[in-house]
């Protein structure tokens, strides 16, 4: 048989390598910004269009390249940063693999303009899909400009895989945040579709954080400082009370390189334990400086996952450094026993007469008697333990869905009769006396003709709220309650951008906005279902959901909004529901268009037939 193994041509090898290095526009941004930093630039400009899909340009004032170097830089494994394998253990640059430019040039139209300090004239090179189409000498300022157009022009599958412009833009912004935070002394500017997004002067770390995340951030920061032989830790954590629903502001840098480390993240969580509300995330901006020989950055092409020699020690030091800062800056609430309340006379009571305390006894109280339950829910004797006001659960919805609320059996939707029939065929249900029972503050159990249904209360409520919100959004008829005093919530500039995109839809569910500035937003009205105290939490949840993925079209945006609101506002496991609420929930659930699944595709209820039960007794 003839030999069949061949070496791949360079342009094919480059395309394959590009698959690893360039996943999306933000990967190009990362590589180009890092090259500019490695070139010693003090000013870097980033320009993008259409989420980076049509254009990404990085202009730096770094050391530039000679004509020959400019040509060579696009070859695979062409790098000026290392020469021998040992250099890998003493890295001081971002790049070293010599793959980025070759990869980018394999899958885009690239134009490079570069000039060194010493040269009189510069070089311009045009490459399309690894082919050099032009190289000429030109007049140019010192430094390098890299223009990358039409990403993935020759790989339609990859191009189609890209998300909407907004999502890609968000990824680029994340990358820009990471690199500009890692290099606060370098001045950065960022333009998106012709408008100016960031102008960051060269600064110290704290000011850089504040420039990026907004003026309000300053008061949230607590410094962390620890200098040991193994590691030098510096940077800031955010005070526990500012912990957010979103994970947005969590940054580790190792030797000025943004890294991801679930392990070290865990150390921070440990230090914050007990200080933040469940479901919220602490913010941190921490630099770890270690000997370059004790860290391996070579394990992943994008170099965000790194390996430290002594991770355990690092973990312990990080945790104790953060704890120390939390304690030192008095952000841990004073422990109760330090202030014995018996010893303190509240000021208002000074000089007041002492009266005989009155004891009120309920003579009819019998500890052995069960608490009487309200029948049919008319007495309003709520066994409510949840702080959020269960009786508000449906307030407003009834107004919004516009049906005679006095009659529970009226189905609000023209729902498939299939669902509601399980009650209608039941004699008891026909009299509207559906008996329900709450199990372990998690399930509602009710009977049907053929047996029983076990309903997950939280998922059921999510479904009911979801369909109602979706309806409100489509018919634009939500009821909102005006706030007596408008709330001002502060957000970072990128959150404000998200808000701009979803504001119209938020108005359709009942939010009323006042002034929106760079740093915050005024909220004048909220949907009837939302308590004022919950607004901040809901907005944070919305931001964080949308930050992950901004849906492109308005339909999926409405869907996401309805989902987030349903998730946030639904009754949760662990909340006691009185009988009236239980029954209302059951009725509303089975009036839904789709009652079997939650908006997140989880089973809402299970049925256990009499047969099933009988079989257990055999
Ligand atoms: P790496 O950064 O891993 O060395 P790249 O493919 O990113 O590989 O770049 C190849 C080489 O091109 C670099 O080693 C550097 O010498 C040169 N280079 C790239 N970008 C710039 C720039 N903006 N300014 C000066 N030199 C650059
Ligand atoms: Mg590089």
XYZ file of C-alpha atoms and ligand atoms in Angstrom:
646
model
C 0.000 0.000 0.000
C 1.221 3.473 -0.812
C 2.155 5.817 2.013
C -0.788 7.884 3.010
C 0.436 10.178 5.790
C 1.088 13.751 4.733
C 1.976 16.915 6.553
C -0.864 19.415 6.561
C -0.227 22.570 4.562
C 0.444 25.588 6.778
C -2.807 27.369 6.106
C -4.774 24.278 7.135
C -2.683 23.810 10.270
C -3.242 27.461 11.080
C -6.978 27.145 10.683
C -7.000 24.190 13.025
C -4.907 26.058 15.572
C -7.254 29.018 15.198
C -10.074 26.828 16.421
C -8.339 26.657 19.775
C -7.136 30.213 20.058
C -10.017 32.112 18.468
C -13.405 31.051 19.717
C -15.161 34.342 19.211
C -14.398 38.035 18.606
C -13.440 38.550 22.239
C -10.584 36.038 21.833
C -9.114 38.240 19.108
C -9.504 41.282 21.336
C -7.683 39.491 24.140
C -4.748 38.444 21.944
C -4.346 41.857 20.339
C -4.566 43.749 23.627
C -2.038 41.398 25.192
C 0.358 41.868 22.280
C 0.077 45.624 22.728
C 0.856 45.290 26.451
C 3.822 43.019 25.699
C 5.080 45.650 23.248
C 5.344 48.063 26.175
C 2.515 50.361 25.067
C 1.386 53.071 27.454
C -1.692 53.931 25.423
C -3.977 51.398 23.792
C -7.066 52.039 21.736
C -9.690 49.364 21.033
C -12.267 49.906 18.303
C -14.981 47.399 17.442
C -18.035 47.218 15.208
C -21.018 44.863 15.325
C -19.862 42.926 18.335
C -16.437 42.544 16.727
C -17.839 40.459 13.890
C -17.082 42.989 11.179
C -14.223 44.909 12.732
C -11.751 44.803 15.605
C -8.894 47.241 15.712
C -6.214 47.678 18.338
C -3.850 50.615 18.089
C -0.862 50.862 20.419
C 2.134 53.124 20.926
C 4.432 50.219 21.782
C 7.769 49.293 20.314
C 6.484 48.309 16.849
C 8.148 45.886 14.446
C 10.714 46.003 11.682
C 9.574 45.039 8.174
C 10.985 41.522 8.486
C 9.524 40.981 11.947
C 6.170 42.241 10.755
C 6.139 39.580 8.044
C 7.419 36.846 10.391
C 4.963 37.634 13.160
C 2.206 35.892 11.183
C 4.086 32.604 10.981
C 3.042 29.885 13.351
C 5.294 29.506 16.399
C 6.879 32.847 15.553
C 7.532 34.711 18.762
C 10.041 37.139 20.140
C 9.091 36.285 23.693
C 10.775 32.960 24.383
C 13.738 31.215 22.828
C 14.120 27.983 24.717
C 11.953 25.694 26.783
C 13.442 26.945 30.061
C 12.088 30.400 29.297
C 8.636 28.973 29.880
C 9.464 28.914 33.568
C 10.362 32.547 33.736
C 7.637 34.319 31.825
C 7.128 38.022 32.086
C 5.001 38.491 28.986
C 1.359 37.718 28.229
C 2.090 35.849 25.022
C 4.759 33.250 24.301
C 3.164 30.612 22.090
C 3.551 32.583 18.873
C 0.194 31.367 17.646
C -2.188 34.263 17.927
C -1.380 36.277 14.842
C -1.011 33.191 12.645
C -4.372 31.917 13.873
C -6.175 35.208 13.452
C -4.746 35.716 9.964
C -5.987 32.253 8.977
C -9.620 33.097 9.577
C -10.019 36.825 8.924
C -8.919 39.781 6.807
C -6.010 41.374 8.626
C -4.198 44.647 8.077
C -1.160 45.511 10.116
C 0.565 48.860 10.238
C 3.706 49.061 12.327
C 6.834 51.112 12.908
C 9.656 50.995 15.409
C 11.144 54.005 17.143
C 14.358 53.849 15.098
C 12.889 53.255 11.656
C 12.030 56.196 9.447
C 9.168 54.490 7.729
C 6.793 51.755 8.676
C 5.365 48.586 7.172
C 1.874 47.731 6.058
C 0.857 44.116 5.544
C -2.471 42.759 4.327
C -3.297 39.099 4.871
C -6.491 37.248 3.990
C -6.958 33.674 5.128
C -3.208 33.180 5.702
C -2.321 34.608 2.237
C -0.252 37.778 2.153
C -2.024 39.977 -0.384
C 0.072 43.125 0.040
C 3.160 44.367 1.816
C 4.343 47.922 1.385
C 6.356 50.601 3.127
C 4.262 53.446 4.452
C 4.449 56.456 6.685
C 3.249 55.468 10.142
C 3.492 56.612 13.740
C 5.542 54.585 16.208
C 3.669 51.542 17.380
C 1.328 49.028 15.835
C -2.195 49.063 14.513
C -3.888 45.722 13.928
C -7.117 45.674 11.989
C -9.101 42.430 11.919
C -12.113 42.360 9.622
C -14.751 39.768 8.747
C -13.923 37.181 11.350
C -14.514 33.576 10.221
C -15.178 34.776 6.653
C -13.883 31.418 5.382
C -15.491 29.213 8.054
C -19.255 29.746 7.784
C -19.954 27.127 10.439
C -17.989 29.124 13.011
C -19.517 32.386 11.871
C -23.027 31.027 12.278
C -22.146 29.791 15.707
C -21.539 33.348 16.923
C -24.160 34.890 19.154
C -25.957 38.204 18.675
C -23.910 41.402 18.431
C -24.908 42.330 21.979
C -23.709 39.034 23.401
C -20.415 39.212 21.546
C -20.044 42.821 22.630
C -20.579 41.746 26.224
C -17.809 39.149 25.927
C -15.493 41.795 24.525
C -16.341 44.162 27.361
C -15.519 41.405 29.854
C -12.158 40.887 28.194
C -11.509 44.621 28.140
C -12.315 44.833 31.865
C -9.914 42.013 32.660
C -6.970 43.359 30.727
C -7.430 46.975 31.702
C -7.731 45.965 35.368
C -4.577 43.875 35.115
C -2.700 46.917 33.764
C -3.987 50.014 35.505
C -0.911 52.048 34.607
C -1.678 51.749 30.884
C -4.201 54.195 29.399
C -7.045 52.508 27.503
C -9.845 53.752 25.313
C -12.677 51.708 23.867
C -15.062 52.592 21.041
C -18.067 50.538 20.016
C -19.891 51.277 16.740
C -18.443 54.769 16.735
C -19.391 55.670 20.284
C -17.025 56.130 23.127
C -17.439 53.443 25.820
C -14.398 53.906 28.060
C -11.631 56.478 28.409
C -9.342 55.177 31.122
C -6.296 57.271 31.988
C -3.240 55.450 33.348
C -3.835 55.143 37.077
C -3.528 53.127 40.247
C -5.555 49.965 40.734
C -8.260 51.457 42.907
C -8.950 54.328 40.528
C -9.025 51.922 37.599
C -11.678 49.825 39.362
C -13.718 52.922 40.071
C -13.385 54.197 36.487
C -14.682 50.925 35.145
C -17.405 50.075 37.622
C -18.618 53.538 38.541
C -18.038 56.135 41.238
C -20.220 54.328 43.772
C -17.762 51.436 43.796
C -15.194 53.434 45.733
C -17.053 53.296 49.025
C -17.559 49.546 48.665
C -13.887 48.634 48.516
C -11.784 47.314 51.354
C -8.061 46.860 50.752
C -6.373 43.478 51.099
C -2.616 43.340 51.619
C -0.406 40.381 52.488
C 3.238 39.927 51.728
C 4.764 36.498 52.263
C 7.588 34.526 50.733
C 5.222 32.431 48.662
C 2.895 35.116 47.424
C 2.207 38.795 47.574
C -1.503 39.451 47.747
C -2.868 42.896 47.037
C -6.113 44.419 45.883
C -9.627 44.921 47.147
C -12.690 43.084 48.254
C -16.151 44.544 48.347
C -17.859 44.989 51.680
C -20.220 42.101 52.417
C -23.343 44.265 52.352
C -22.717 44.968 48.673
C -22.661 41.308 47.688
C -24.633 40.944 44.507
C -26.930 38.479 42.839
C -24.602 38.408 39.862
C -21.085 37.073 39.873
C -19.883 39.949 37.733
C -17.208 41.581 39.819
C -14.874 38.756 40.716
C -11.331 39.061 39.473
C -8.157 37.171 40.217
C -4.938 38.236 38.589
C -1.784 36.174 38.814
C 1.308 38.107 37.812
C -0.859 40.657 35.989
C -2.794 38.037 34.092
C -6.509 37.468 34.615
C -7.049 33.895 35.760
C -9.978 31.668 36.584
C -9.593 29.554 39.657
C -12.617 27.872 41.219
C -10.320 26.607 43.945
C -9.110 30.032 45.051
C -12.600 31.431 44.586
C -13.661 28.943 47.193
C -11.132 30.406 49.610
C -12.798 33.811 49.259
C -16.245 32.331 49.759
C -14.918 30.738 52.926
C -13.729 34.082 54.243
C -17.109 35.684 53.516
C -19.066 32.811 54.998
C -21.918 33.942 57.178
C -21.452 37.572 56.198
C -23.426 37.666 52.983
C -27.018 36.831 52.134
C -27.515 33.395 50.627
C -27.635 33.503 46.851
C -25.388 36.557 46.639
C -21.761 36.722 45.590
C -18.932 38.746 47.060
C -17.013 41.074 44.774
C -13.232 40.995 44.684
C -10.294 42.334 42.696
C -7.199 40.502 43.850
C -3.665 40.393 42.542
C -1.428 37.463 43.357
C 2.231 37.919 42.693
C 4.230 34.713 42.685
C 7.610 33.654 41.395
C 7.058 32.977 37.654
C 8.822 29.638 38.172
C 6.063 28.439 40.503
C 3.188 28.926 38.106
C 2.333 27.052 34.912
C 0.373 29.117 32.421
C 0.932 26.722 29.611
C -1.898 24.345 30.339
C -4.556 26.021 28.213
C -4.340 27.949 24.913
C -6.293 30.899 26.287
C -4.059 30.888 29.363
C -6.798 31.715 31.862
C -6.472 28.419 33.669
C -3.139 28.229 35.419
C -1.477 25.869 37.812
C 0.235 27.020 40.976
C 2.902 24.849 42.569
C 1.569 25.192 46.053
C -2.139 25.801 45.760
C -2.951 24.684 49.280
C -0.736 27.279 50.900
C -2.084 29.907 48.544
C -5.628 28.956 49.479
C -4.955 29.291 53.180
C -3.135 32.591 52.795
C -5.793 34.090 50.611
C -8.549 33.096 52.974
C -6.780 34.493 55.982
C -5.810 37.717 54.187
C -9.413 38.361 53.178
C -10.692 37.494 56.649
C -8.135 39.787 58.148
C -9.271 42.692 55.984
C -12.907 42.059 56.742
C -12.096 42.151 60.440
C -9.610 44.982 60.399
C -11.887 47.327 58.544
C -14.711 46.541 60.855
C -16.927 45.201 58.188
C -17.847 42.181 60.240
C -20.843 43.187 62.320
C -19.959 43.464 66.009
C -20.769 40.290 67.858
C -23.850 40.447 70.021
C -22.225 39.581 73.309
C -19.978 42.571 73.064
C -22.903 44.840 73.646
C -24.906 43.513 76.538
C -28.220 45.156 75.964
C -29.210 44.929 79.631
C -26.478 47.350 80.507
C -27.602 50.021 78.157
C -30.507 52.314 78.827
C -31.959 53.502 75.573
C -31.722 57.268 75.477
C -35.434 57.768 75.024
C -36.168 56.123 78.342
C -33.892 58.282 80.439
C -35.761 60.132 83.165
C -39.033 58.364 82.396
C -41.187 56.971 85.138
C -41.007 53.270 85.746
C -44.414 51.624 85.494
C -45.564 48.159 86.476
C -45.271 45.913 83.464
C -48.583 44.655 82.129
C -48.933 41.003 81.323
C -51.646 40.070 78.868
C -52.833 36.483 79.068
C -55.002 34.721 76.535
C -57.249 32.786 78.896
C -58.643 30.623 76.146
C -55.248 29.441 74.996
C -54.892 25.678 75.120
C -51.467 24.400 74.112
C -52.874 20.953 73.329
C -55.382 22.213 70.856
C -54.402 22.376 67.192
C -54.529 25.744 65.540
C -57.885 26.047 63.847
C -57.685 26.227 60.125
C -59.688 28.623 58.063
C -62.322 27.032 55.912
C -62.593 28.020 52.315
C -60.203 30.857 52.869
C -62.842 33.470 53.526
C -61.891 34.193 57.111
C -58.448 35.370 56.115
C -56.885 33.516 59.015
C -53.515 33.198 57.268
C -50.835 30.975 58.678
C -48.285 33.057 56.936
C -44.676 32.725 57.942
C -43.050 34.099 54.861
C -41.768 37.605 55.120
C -42.782 38.485 51.612
C -46.497 38.664 52.257
C -48.146 35.686 50.749
C -51.466 37.463 50.499
C -49.838 39.709 47.940
C -49.037 36.760 45.804
C -52.022 37.294 43.622
C -52.769 40.924 44.227
C -52.897 42.713 40.942
C -52.822 39.601 38.872
C -56.556 39.455 39.142
C -56.864 43.001 38.000
C -54.482 42.345 35.209
C -56.099 39.225 33.908
C -59.493 40.823 34.097
C -61.898 38.121 35.173
C -64.518 37.954 37.886
C -62.317 37.008 40.772
C -65.205 36.154 43.042
C -65.644 32.926 41.207
C -62.667 30.693 41.699
C -63.734 28.187 39.121
C -63.663 30.615 36.228
C -60.666 29.601 34.218
C -58.676 32.568 33.130
C -57.253 31.059 29.974
C -58.891 29.083 27.282
C -56.750 26.320 28.546
C -56.852 22.830 27.164
C -59.695 21.221 28.978
C -57.474 18.222 29.511
C -55.876 19.796 32.538
C -58.817 21.330 34.240
C -60.952 18.265 33.674
C -59.175 16.356 36.372
C -61.035 18.543 38.796
C -64.265 18.979 36.964
C -64.901 15.289 36.877
C -64.445 15.224 40.599
C -67.585 15.823 42.627
C -65.780 17.590 45.391
C -64.114 20.008 43.030
C -67.438 20.821 41.480
C -68.425 22.323 44.803
C -65.129 24.197 44.893
C -64.103 22.470 48.059
C -60.857 21.014 46.881
C -59.073 19.729 49.912
C -55.413 20.480 50.017
C -52.615 19.693 52.370
C -49.110 21.116 52.553
C -46.281 18.656 53.003
C -42.912 19.691 54.415
C -43.475 23.297 53.319
C -42.655 22.143 49.836
C -45.528 20.229 48.281
C -49.246 20.766 48.024
C -51.221 17.583 47.980
C -54.711 17.424 46.637
C -57.108 14.685 45.645
C -58.489 13.881 42.254
C -60.963 11.231 41.259
C -58.349 8.663 40.399
C -56.066 9.332 43.325
C -53.907 12.265 44.371
C -51.625 14.929 42.958
C -48.419 16.085 44.616
C -47.555 19.577 43.455
C -44.225 21.291 43.903
C -45.403 24.636 45.292
C -42.502 26.710 44.051
C -42.567 25.375 40.502
C -46.333 25.666 40.354
C -46.212 29.277 41.374
C -43.429 29.944 38.873
C -45.656 28.588 36.123
C -48.623 30.715 37.186
C -46.573 33.890 37.483
C -44.722 33.202 34.252
C -47.878 32.900 32.194
C -49.331 35.996 33.775
C -46.258 38.103 33.191
C -45.972 36.894 29.640
C -49.569 37.848 29.092
C -49.004 41.274 30.621
C -46.040 41.834 28.364
C -47.915 40.891 25.222
C -51.107 42.762 25.955
C -49.164 45.585 27.632
C -51.708 45.947 30.370
C -49.768 45.519 33.553
C -50.819 47.310 36.673
C -48.140 49.221 38.437
C -48.010 50.824 41.848
C -46.466 54.244 42.149
C -43.821 54.532 44.820
C -44.320 57.354 47.258
C -40.622 58.040 47.231
C -38.835 57.025 44.040
C -36.000 54.585 44.610
C -32.574 55.310 43.239
C -30.559 52.213 42.513
C -26.940 52.372 41.489
C -25.575 50.266 38.680
C -22.332 49.904 36.803
C -22.163 51.405 33.299
C -22.422 47.982 31.676
C -25.487 47.157 33.747
C -27.025 50.437 32.657
C -26.462 49.368 29.064
C -28.347 46.153 29.678
C -31.088 48.116 31.347
C -31.400 50.308 28.274
C -32.006 47.244 26.171
C -34.691 45.744 28.364
C -36.309 48.899 29.685
C -39.248 48.866 27.297
C -40.173 45.368 28.278
C -39.793 46.175 31.968
C -42.299 48.977 31.506
C -44.818 46.551 30.042
C -44.769 44.504 33.239
C -45.304 47.557 35.388
C -41.960 49.175 36.123
C -41.939 52.962 35.827
C -38.561 54.579 35.335
C -37.485 58.100 36.136
C -34.100 59.446 35.300
C -31.451 57.038 34.027
C -27.915 58.321 34.378
C -24.519 56.754 33.910
C -24.420 55.496 37.428
C -27.900 54.696 38.428
C -31.560 54.677 37.749
C -34.596 56.116 39.422
C -37.555 53.794 39.840
C -40.911 55.472 40.290
C -43.262 52.537 40.027
C -43.132 48.766 40.295
C -45.438 45.915 39.293
C -48.175 45.286 41.833
C -46.660 41.969 42.791
C -43.337 43.439 43.723
C -42.691 44.756 47.211
C -40.552 47.851 47.423
C -37.973 46.005 49.479
C -37.577 43.452 46.707
C -36.884 45.870 43.886
C -33.122 45.918 44.304
C -32.962 42.141 44.429
C -35.155 41.739 41.369
C -33.213 44.246 39.331
C -29.964 42.536 40.280
C -31.355 39.170 39.283
C -32.516 40.605 35.967
C -29.124 42.130 35.285
C -27.346 38.956 36.113
C -29.637 36.793 33.955
C -29.370 39.146 31.035
C -25.643 39.546 31.476
C -25.144 35.849 30.873
C -27.050 35.993 27.648
C -28.861 38.902 26.115
C -31.609 37.503 23.939
C -31.560 39.041 20.506
C -35.186 39.378 19.540
C -37.895 40.946 21.561
C -39.884 37.728 21.856
C -37.137 35.856 23.669
C -36.427 38.967 25.705
C -40.004 38.975 26.994
C -39.724 35.311 27.707
C -36.558 35.762 29.720
C -38.009 38.684 31.632
C -41.115 36.701 32.539
C -38.932 33.798 33.623
C -36.698 35.913 35.816
C -39.628 37.634 37.472
C -41.400 34.332 38.024
C -38.273 32.796 39.506
C -37.617 35.714 41.815
C -41.154 36.342 42.987
C -42.438 32.817 43.322
C -43.182 31.307 46.658
C -40.240 29.150 47.693
C -39.740 25.836 49.397
C -39.908 26.396 53.125
C -42.807 28.827 53.064
C -45.979 27.888 54.844
C -49.144 28.433 52.834
C -52.557 28.709 54.374
C -55.340 26.623 52.930
C -56.827 29.400 50.876
C -53.534 30.106 49.187
C -52.964 26.428 48.592
C -56.299 26.108 46.859
C -55.831 29.247 44.853
C -52.484 27.995 43.680
C -53.913 24.635 42.655
C -56.766 26.266 40.755
C -54.517 28.760 39.039
C -52.009 26.111 38.110
C -54.567 23.993 36.348
C -55.924 27.012 34.557
C -52.497 27.518 32.997
C -51.894 26.749 29.361
C -49.183 24.340 30.323
C -49.455 23.129 33.847
C -47.197 20.108 33.763
C -43.864 21.912 33.431
C -42.327 24.922 35.147
C -40.985 27.714 32.929
C -37.613 26.027 33.386
C -38.896 22.704 32.099
C -39.097 21.011 35.451
C -41.944 18.710 36.425
C -44.545 20.650 38.406
C -46.571 17.790 39.828
C -46.856 14.050 39.958
C -49.992 11.954 40.104
C -50.379 8.930 42.324
C -53.365 6.826 41.394
C -55.393 4.698 43.717
C -53.973 1.699 41.906
C -50.448 2.828 42.713
C -51.406 3.089 46.349
C -53.173 -0.232 46.406
C -50.198 -1.942 44.902
C -48.082 -0.743 47.802
C -50.331 -2.569 50.203
C -49.875 -5.948 48.611
P 3.141 35.725 20.978
O 2.480 36.918 21.534
O 2.743 34.474 21.668
O 4.621 35.876 20.859
P 1.735 36.435 18.566
O 1.344 35.619 17.392
O 0.692 37.081 19.346
O 2.632 35.499 19.487
O 2.754 37.522 18.083
C 3.925 37.140 17.404
C 5.015 38.172 17.584
O 4.661 39.365 16.883
C 5.228 38.597 19.007
O 6.125 37.723 19.665
C 5.791 39.991 18.857
O 7.184 39.939 18.651
C 5.151 40.482 17.569
N 4.011 41.398 17.838
C 2.716 41.066 17.820
N 1.928 42.122 18.112
C 2.749 43.156 18.335
C 2.557 44.544 18.679
N 1.337 45.053 18.881
N 3.666 45.320 18.816
C 4.886 44.808 18.618
N 5.131 43.518 18.308
C 4.091 42.691 18.157
Mg 0.467 37.301 21.511
